[in-house]
Amino acid sequence: MNAPRKPGAHAPVLSNDLFRLAIEAAPTGMVMVDQHGTIVLVNAHLERLFGYSRDELIGHPVEMLVPERFREHHPTVRDGFYDQPHARAMGSNRDLYGRRKDGTEVPVEIRLNPVITPDGVFVLSSIVDITERKRAAAQLEASLREKETLLKEVHHRVKNNLQVISSLLSLQAGYVADDNLAAMLQDSQNRVHSIALVHEKLYQARDLARVDMGEYLATLTKHLQGALGRTEADVTLEIAPIELELPLDAAVPCGLIVNELVTNALKHAFPGRRSGHVRVRAGVGDDRRITIAVSDDGIGLPPAFDFERSSSMGLRLVSTLARQLGAKVSVDREHGTTVQVTFQVPS
Amino acid sequence: MSRGRILIVEDESVVAWHVEHSLGGEFEVTGVAASAQEALASAAQTTPDLALMDIRIRGDLDGIQAAELLRQRHGVGVVYLTAHGDAETIERARHTEPYGYLLKPFHRDALLDTVRSALLRVARERVSR
C-alpha cells in the first residue's frame, strides 16, 4: 500500500461542518476522493461496510477498496470519470464488488457524483451493499426455473395421459366389428390428439403459456390428413401461413373447431373419389378480431342445411366451442363451403 | 428381407400394447421392456433389428442412455417414440444417431412409415458393413 498522502484538507468543502454532517448521516457508505484517487472523507457506514477505521482509509488510494483483479485498471476508470464528470452509476450492466479489510468481497452498487470546488473536482461515491438484493434475485430466478420445470413436467404428464387415452380408443376400435362405431372411435382419438398437440406446443413454447397457432394448426392438419387420408377423395390440404399466438384456454377450443371442420370436409365434401382442396387459414384483423376459416371446394352443404341445428356431433361441437370462445360462426356457400369463426383476441 | 424384428421400450403398458398392436400385422415384436435393464436383457436374448424407444422409462437410466447402450453392446439402433418434444431433449437424443423421432400421441401410419424406413436403413447398413 502506498504511503498515505496528505488528505485534501485544503479543500474548503471538507471543512464545511454541514457537508460533513450530511455525509455522515447518509444511509449508504460514502467515500470522497480527490483527483489523485486519494480518500479524503468517509462516513461510519462505509467503515462498517469495509471493516476499516476512518484512520486506515483517509490519505490512502481508493484502490484499497477495489478487489485486486480490478485494481490495476481502476485508475484508468477514474481518469475516464474526470474527463466527463457528471453524476452516474458506476459500471452499469456489470457486477461490481468491493474488497473488505479481511480480503472478502462484497457485491456493491456505486453511484459517482462530482463535487466541483475552487480547489478542484472531487468524486463523492455512494456505495450500497447489495448482497441481500443479489441473494433475493438468485432465489427468485431459482424459483422461476423450478416453476418452469414443474410446468414442463405437468404438460409432459398431461400429454402422456392423453396418449394413454388415445391408445385406449385406438385399441377399442380394433375390438368393434361395426365400421361406423370404429370411425366414431377414430374421431374421438383425433379429438384427444388435437388437445394433446396443444400441450406439446406449449411444452415447446418459450413462455410455456401461449401456443404458436401457425405451428399448431400445421401439425394438427397434417395429422388429420394422415388419420383420414384413406377417405375416398384425393384431397390436398393446405394451410396458409399464420402468425398468431393464443393462450391454452383459447387454443384448445380453436384446435377442436379446426379438427371438426377439417374432418367434416375430408369426410363429406368430396364423395365419389373426386379430388379436392381443403384450406385452413387464420389471422388477426385490424379490429383485433381473430378469424379462423376452413374452406373446401367440394359439393357444398345441402340447401336446407342449418349449421346451428345440425344433428352432427362434430358441427354441434363447433357451435358449442364457438359459444365458449364468444365467437361468431358464418358459413359461405360460394364455390364449395367456407366456415369462418371470428372472435375477439383474448387478453 | 424377413419381417422386421422390433423391441418396444415403453413403461406405460397401455401405450406399449397400442404400439405392439399397431406394429403387429407387419412386424415381429421381439419383446416389450419397461426399463433400460429389461431392454438390454431382451436385446441380448432376441437380437432385434430395431428398438422403439420411449425416453422417460422406468429405472435409473432414461431412454437416451438405454439407446446408447443398445447400440454399443448389441448394435441395435433406435427410433424414439416419446412425448418429449423440447429442443434440449431432441438435441440429446440426436447424439445417439436415431433412425427416427416420433412424438406422442402417435398416429399408426406415421409409426409404420417411420419403422419401415428405419428398417431399410438398418438393412442397407448391414450390407455395407
mmCIF file of N, CA and C in Angstrom, chain A residues 152-153 156-157 159-164 166-168 170-171 174-175 186 189-190 193 196-197 200 203-204 223 226-227 230, chain B residues 10 12 14-19 21-22 54 56 81-90 103-109 112:
data_model
loop_
_atom_site.group_PDB
_atom_site.id
_atom_site.type_symbol
_atom_site.label_atom_id
_atom_site.label_comp_id
_atom_site.label_asym_id
_atom_site.label_seq_id
_atom_site.Cartn_x
_atom_site.Cartn_y
_atom_site.Cartn_z
ATOM 1 N N LYS A 152 -43.322 -27.759 -17.177
ATOM 2 C CA LYS A 152 -42.954 -28.690 -18.249
ATOM 3 C C LYS A 152 -43.374 -30.102 -17.866
ATOM 4 N N GLU A 153 -43.136 -30.433 -16.595
ATOM 5 C CA GLU A 153 -43.484 -31.759 -16.094
ATOM 6 C C GLU A 153 -44.992 -31.981 -16.221
ATOM 7 N N HIS A 156 -45.939 -32.469 -19.773
ATOM 8 C CA HIS A 156 -45.465 -33.784 -20.185
ATOM 9 C C HIS A 156 -46.422 -34.876 -19.704
ATOM 10 N N ARG A 157 -46.813 -34.754 -18.420
ATOM 11 C CA ARG A 157 -47.695 -35.785 -17.858
ATOM 12 C C ARG A 157 -49.081 -35.754 -18.503
ATOM 13 N N LYS A 159 -49.718 -34.820 -21.477
ATOM 14 C CA LYS A 159 -49.558 -35.393 -22.810
ATOM 15 C C LYS A 159 -49.462 -36.919 -22.754
ATOM 16 N N ASN A 160 -48.724 -37.404 -21.761
ATOM 17 C CA ASN A 160 -48.590 -38.856 -21.596
ATOM 18 C C ASN A 160 -49.943 -39.493 -21.322
ATOM 19 N N ASN A 161 -50.719 -38.838 -20.437
ATOM 20 C CA ASN A 161 -52.035 -39.384 -20.113
ATOM 21 C C ASN A 161 -52.959 -39.342 -21.318
ATOM 22 N N LEU A 162 -52.846 -38.261 -22.120
ATOM 23 C CA LEU A 162 -53.676 -38.187 -23.321
ATOM 24 C C LEU A 162 -53.269 -39.278 -24.313
ATOM 25 N N GLN A 163 -51.962 -39.621 -24.318
ATOM 26 C CA GLN A 163 -51.516 -40.729 -25.172
ATOM 27 C C GLN A 163 -52.163 -42.034 -24.715
ATOM 28 N N VAL A 164 -52.282 -42.214 -23.391
ATOM 29 C CA VAL A 164 -52.913 -43.441 -22.884
ATOM 30 C C VAL A 164 -54.373 -43.487 -23.346
ATOM 31 N N SER A 166 -55.677 -41.958 -25.929
ATOM 32 C CA SER A 166 -55.665 -42.154 -27.365
ATOM 33 C C SER A 166 -55.423 -43.640 -27.691
ATOM 34 N N SER A 167 -54.492 -44.261 -26.963
ATOM 35 C CA SER A 167 -54.198 -45.681 -27.180
ATOM 36 C C SER A 167 -55.420 -46.536 -26.847
ATOM 37 N N LEU A 168 -56.110 -46.186 -25.750
ATOM 38 C CA LEU A 168 -57.291 -46.962 -25.352
ATOM 39 C C LEU A 168 -58.358 -46.904 -26.450
ATOM 40 N N SER A 170 -57.905 -46.277 -29.643
ATOM 41 C CA SER A 170 -57.444 -46.988 -30.827
ATOM 42 C C SER A 170 -57.585 -48.499 -30.640
ATOM 43 N N LEU A 171 -57.183 -48.962 -29.444
ATOM 44 C CA LEU A 171 -57.282 -50.406 -29.186
ATOM 45 C C LEU A 171 -58.743 -50.845 -29.195
ATOM 46 N N GLY A 174 -60.194 -51.581 -32.474
ATOM 47 C CA GLY A 174 -59.831 -52.890 -33.014
ATOM 48 C C GLY A 174 -60.755 -54.003 -32.544
ATOM 49 N N TYR A 175 -61.564 -53.708 -31.550
ATOM 50 C CA TYR A 175 -62.450 -54.739 -30.988
ATOM 51 C C TYR A 175 -63.903 -54.581 -31.443
ATOM 52 N N GLN A 186 -62.312 -43.449 -33.910
ATOM 53 C CA GLN A 186 -61.217 -42.738 -34.589
ATOM 54 C C GLN A 186 -61.399 -41.220 -34.443
ATOM 55 N N GLN A 189 -60.444 -40.270 -31.061
ATOM 56 C CA GLN A 189 -58.987 -40.309 -30.929
ATOM 57 C C GLN A 189 -58.374 -39.030 -31.505
ATOM 58 N N ASN A 190 -58.914 -38.577 -32.624
ATOM 59 C CA ASN A 190 -58.402 -37.342 -33.233
ATOM 60 C C ASN A 190 -58.666 -36.129 -32.341
ATOM 61 N N HIS A 193 -56.206 -36.181 -29.695
ATOM 62 C CA HIS A 193 -54.915 -35.805 -30.271
ATOM 63 C C HIS A 193 -54.804 -34.297 -30.434
ATOM 64 N N ALA A 196 -53.949 -32.952 -27.121
ATOM 65 C CA ALA A 196 -52.577 -33.333 -26.745
ATOM 66 C C ALA A 196 -51.549 -32.457 -27.460
ATOM 67 N N LEU A 197 -51.861 -32.139 -28.726
ATOM 68 C CA LEU A 197 -50.934 -31.310 -29.504
ATOM 69 C C LEU A 197 -50.760 -29.918 -28.893
ATOM 70 N N GLU A 200 -48.258 -30.262 -26.364
ATOM 71 C CA GLU A 200 -46.931 -30.433 -26.945
ATOM 72 C C GLU A 200 -46.363 -29.081 -27.366
ATOM 73 N N TYR A 203 -45.425 -26.996 -24.360
ATOM 74 C CA TYR A 203 -44.212 -27.542 -23.765
ATOM 75 C C TYR A 203 -42.981 -27.016 -24.498
ATOM 76 N N GLN A 204 -43.157 -26.810 -25.818
ATOM 77 C CA GLN A 204 -42.025 -26.319 -26.617
ATOM 78 C C GLN A 204 -41.930 -24.805 -26.609
ATOM 79 N N HIS A 223 -51.654 -34.183 -39.235
ATOM 80 C CA HIS A 223 -52.075 -35.416 -38.553
ATOM 81 C C HIS A 223 -53.418 -35.896 -39.101
ATOM 82 N N GLY A 226 -53.188 -37.560 -42.311
ATOM 83 C CA GLY A 226 -52.690 -38.928 -42.147
ATOM 84 C C GLY A 226 -53.790 -39.847 -41.633
ATOM 85 N N ALA A 227 -54.527 -39.351 -40.628
ATOM 86 C CA ALA A 227 -55.531 -40.180 -39.972
ATOM 87 C C ALA A 227 -56.717 -40.458 -40.892
ATOM 88 N N ARG A 230 -57.305 -42.073 -45.839
ATOM 89 C CA ARG A 230 -57.845 -43.193 -46.626
ATOM 90 C C ARG A 230 -59.312 -42.985 -46.997
ATOM 91 N N GLU B 10 -41.099 -49.196 -23.454
ATOM 92 C CA GLU B 10 -42.184 -48.283 -23.077
ATOM 93 C C GLU B 10 -42.712 -48.743 -21.712
ATOM 94 N N GLU B 12 -45.340 -47.445 -20.109
ATOM 95 C CA GLU B 12 -46.792 -47.284 -19.960
ATOM 96 C C GLU B 12 -47.424 -48.462 -20.683
ATOM 97 N N VAL B 14 -50.378 -49.614 -21.389
ATOM 98 C CA VAL B 14 -51.441 -49.461 -22.400
ATOM 99 C C VAL B 14 -50.848 -48.948 -23.714
ATOM 100 N N VAL B 15 -49.913 -47.998 -23.581
ATOM 101 C CA VAL B 15 -49.284 -47.445 -24.788
ATOM 102 C C VAL B 15 -48.447 -48.541 -25.470
ATOM 103 N N ALA B 16 -47.738 -49.337 -24.647
ATOM 104 C CA ALA B 16 -46.930 -50.430 -25.204
ATOM 105 C C ALA B 16 -47.819 -51.404 -25.976
ATOM 106 N N TRP B 17 -48.967 -51.681 -25.399
ATOM 107 C CA TRP B 17 -49.933 -52.590 -26.055
ATOM 108 C C TRP B 17 -50.394 -51.984 -27.387
ATOM 109 N N HIS B 18 -50.696 -50.672 -27.354
ATOM 110 C CA HIS B 18 -51.137 -49.978 -28.570
ATOM 111 C C HIS B 18 -50.049 -50.029 -29.643
ATOM 112 N N VAL B 19 -48.798 -49.792 -29.241
ATOM 113 C CA VAL B 19 -47.683 -49.816 -30.201
ATOM 114 C C VAL B 19 -47.549 -51.238 -30.775
ATOM 115 N N HIS B 21 -49.806 -53.534 -30.938
ATOM 116 C CA HIS B 21 -50.970 -53.802 -31.776
ATOM 117 C C HIS B 21 -50.803 -53.128 -33.139
ATOM 118 N N SER B 22 -50.283 -51.897 -33.123
ATOM 119 C CA SER B 22 -50.103 -51.156 -34.385
ATOM 120 C C SER B 22 -49.059 -51.818 -35.274
ATOM 121 N N ASP B 54 -39.110 -45.212 -25.823
ATOM 122 C CA ASP B 54 -39.638 -44.044 -25.098
ATOM 123 C C ASP B 54 -38.445 -43.411 -24.366
ATOM 124 N N ARG B 56 -38.720 -41.326 -21.375
ATOM 125 C CA ARG B 56 -38.898 -41.451 -19.921
ATOM 126 C C ARG B 56 -39.382 -42.865 -19.628
ATOM 127 N N LEU B 81 -39.883 -42.786 -29.625
ATOM 128 C CA LEU B 81 -41.327 -42.540 -29.637
ATOM 129 C C LEU B 81 -41.650 -41.968 -28.263
ATOM 130 N N THR B 82 -41.780 -40.650 -28.211
ATOM 131 C CA THR B 82 -41.799 -40.010 -26.899
ATOM 132 C C THR B 82 -42.699 -38.779 -26.868
ATOM 133 N N ALA B 83 -43.100 -38.400 -25.678
ATOM 134 C CA ALA B 83 -43.882 -37.161 -25.515
ATOM 135 C C ALA B 83 -42.956 -35.953 -25.376
ATOM 136 N N HIS B 84 -41.629 -36.209 -25.292
ATOM 137 C CA HIS B 84 -40.661 -35.110 -25.152
ATOM 138 C C HIS B 84 -40.429 -34.440 -26.503
ATOM 139 N N GLY B 85 -40.930 -33.210 -26.635
ATOM 140 C CA GLY B 85 -40.715 -32.534 -27.910
ATOM 141 C C GLY B 85 -39.824 -31.322 -27.774
ATOM 142 N N ASP B 86 -39.169 -31.146 -26.614
ATOM 143 C CA ASP B 86 -38.368 -29.928 -26.433
ATOM 144 C C ASP B 86 -37.004 -30.062 -27.098
ATOM 145 N N ALA B 87 -36.474 -28.908 -27.494
ATOM 146 C CA ALA B 87 -35.239 -28.880 -28.277
ATOM 147 C C ALA B 87 -34.083 -29.545 -27.528
ATOM 148 N N GLU B 88 -34.036 -29.344 -26.219
ATOM 149 C CA GLU B 88 -32.923 -29.871 -25.417
ATOM 150 C C GLU B 88 -32.882 -31.400 -25.477
ATOM 151 N N THR B 89 -34.073 -32.023 -25.309
ATOM 152 C CA THR B 89 -34.136 -33.485 -25.334
ATOM 153 C C THR B 89 -33.825 -34.004 -26.734
ATOM 154 N N ILE B 90 -34.382 -33.321 -27.737
ATOM 155 C CA ILE B 90 -34.142 -33.772 -29.119
ATOM 156 C C ILE B 90 -32.646 -33.698 -29.433
ATOM 157 N N LEU B 103 -43.294 -38.184 -32.163
ATOM 158 C CA LEU B 103 -43.869 -37.606 -30.950
ATOM 159 C C LEU B 103 -45.216 -38.248 -30.633
ATOM 160 N N LYS B 104 -45.449 -38.436 -29.356
ATOM 161 C CA LYS B 104 -46.747 -38.933 -28.894
ATOM 162 C C LYS B 104 -47.704 -37.762 -28.754
ATOM 163 N N PRO B 105 -48.989 -37.917 -28.902
ATOM 164 C CA PRO B 105 -49.629 -39.138 -29.347
ATOM 165 C C PRO B 105 -49.299 -39.401 -30.820
ATOM 166 N N PHE B 106 -49.049 -40.664 -31.118
ATOM 167 C CA PHE B 106 -48.618 -41.003 -32.475
ATOM 168 C C PHE B 106 -49.800 -41.483 -33.303
ATOM 169 N N HIS B 107 -49.616 -41.402 -34.581
ATOM 170 C CA HIS B 107 -50.611 -41.958 -35.490
ATOM 171 C C HIS B 107 -50.027 -43.218 -36.107
ATOM 172 N N ARG B 108 -50.867 -44.237 -36.229
ATOM 173 C CA ARG B 108 -50.387 -45.553 -36.683
ATOM 174 C C ARG B 108 -49.612 -45.460 -38.001
ATOM 175 N N ASP B 109 -50.155 -44.701 -38.964
ATOM 176 C CA ASP B 109 -49.490 -44.623 -40.274
ATOM 177 C C ASP B 109 -48.099 -44.010 -40.162
ATOM 178 N N LEU B 112 -45.800 -46.606 -38.651
ATOM 179 C CA LEU B 112 -45.410 -47.655 -39.607
ATOM 180 C C LEU B 112 -44.426 -47.119 -40.647
#
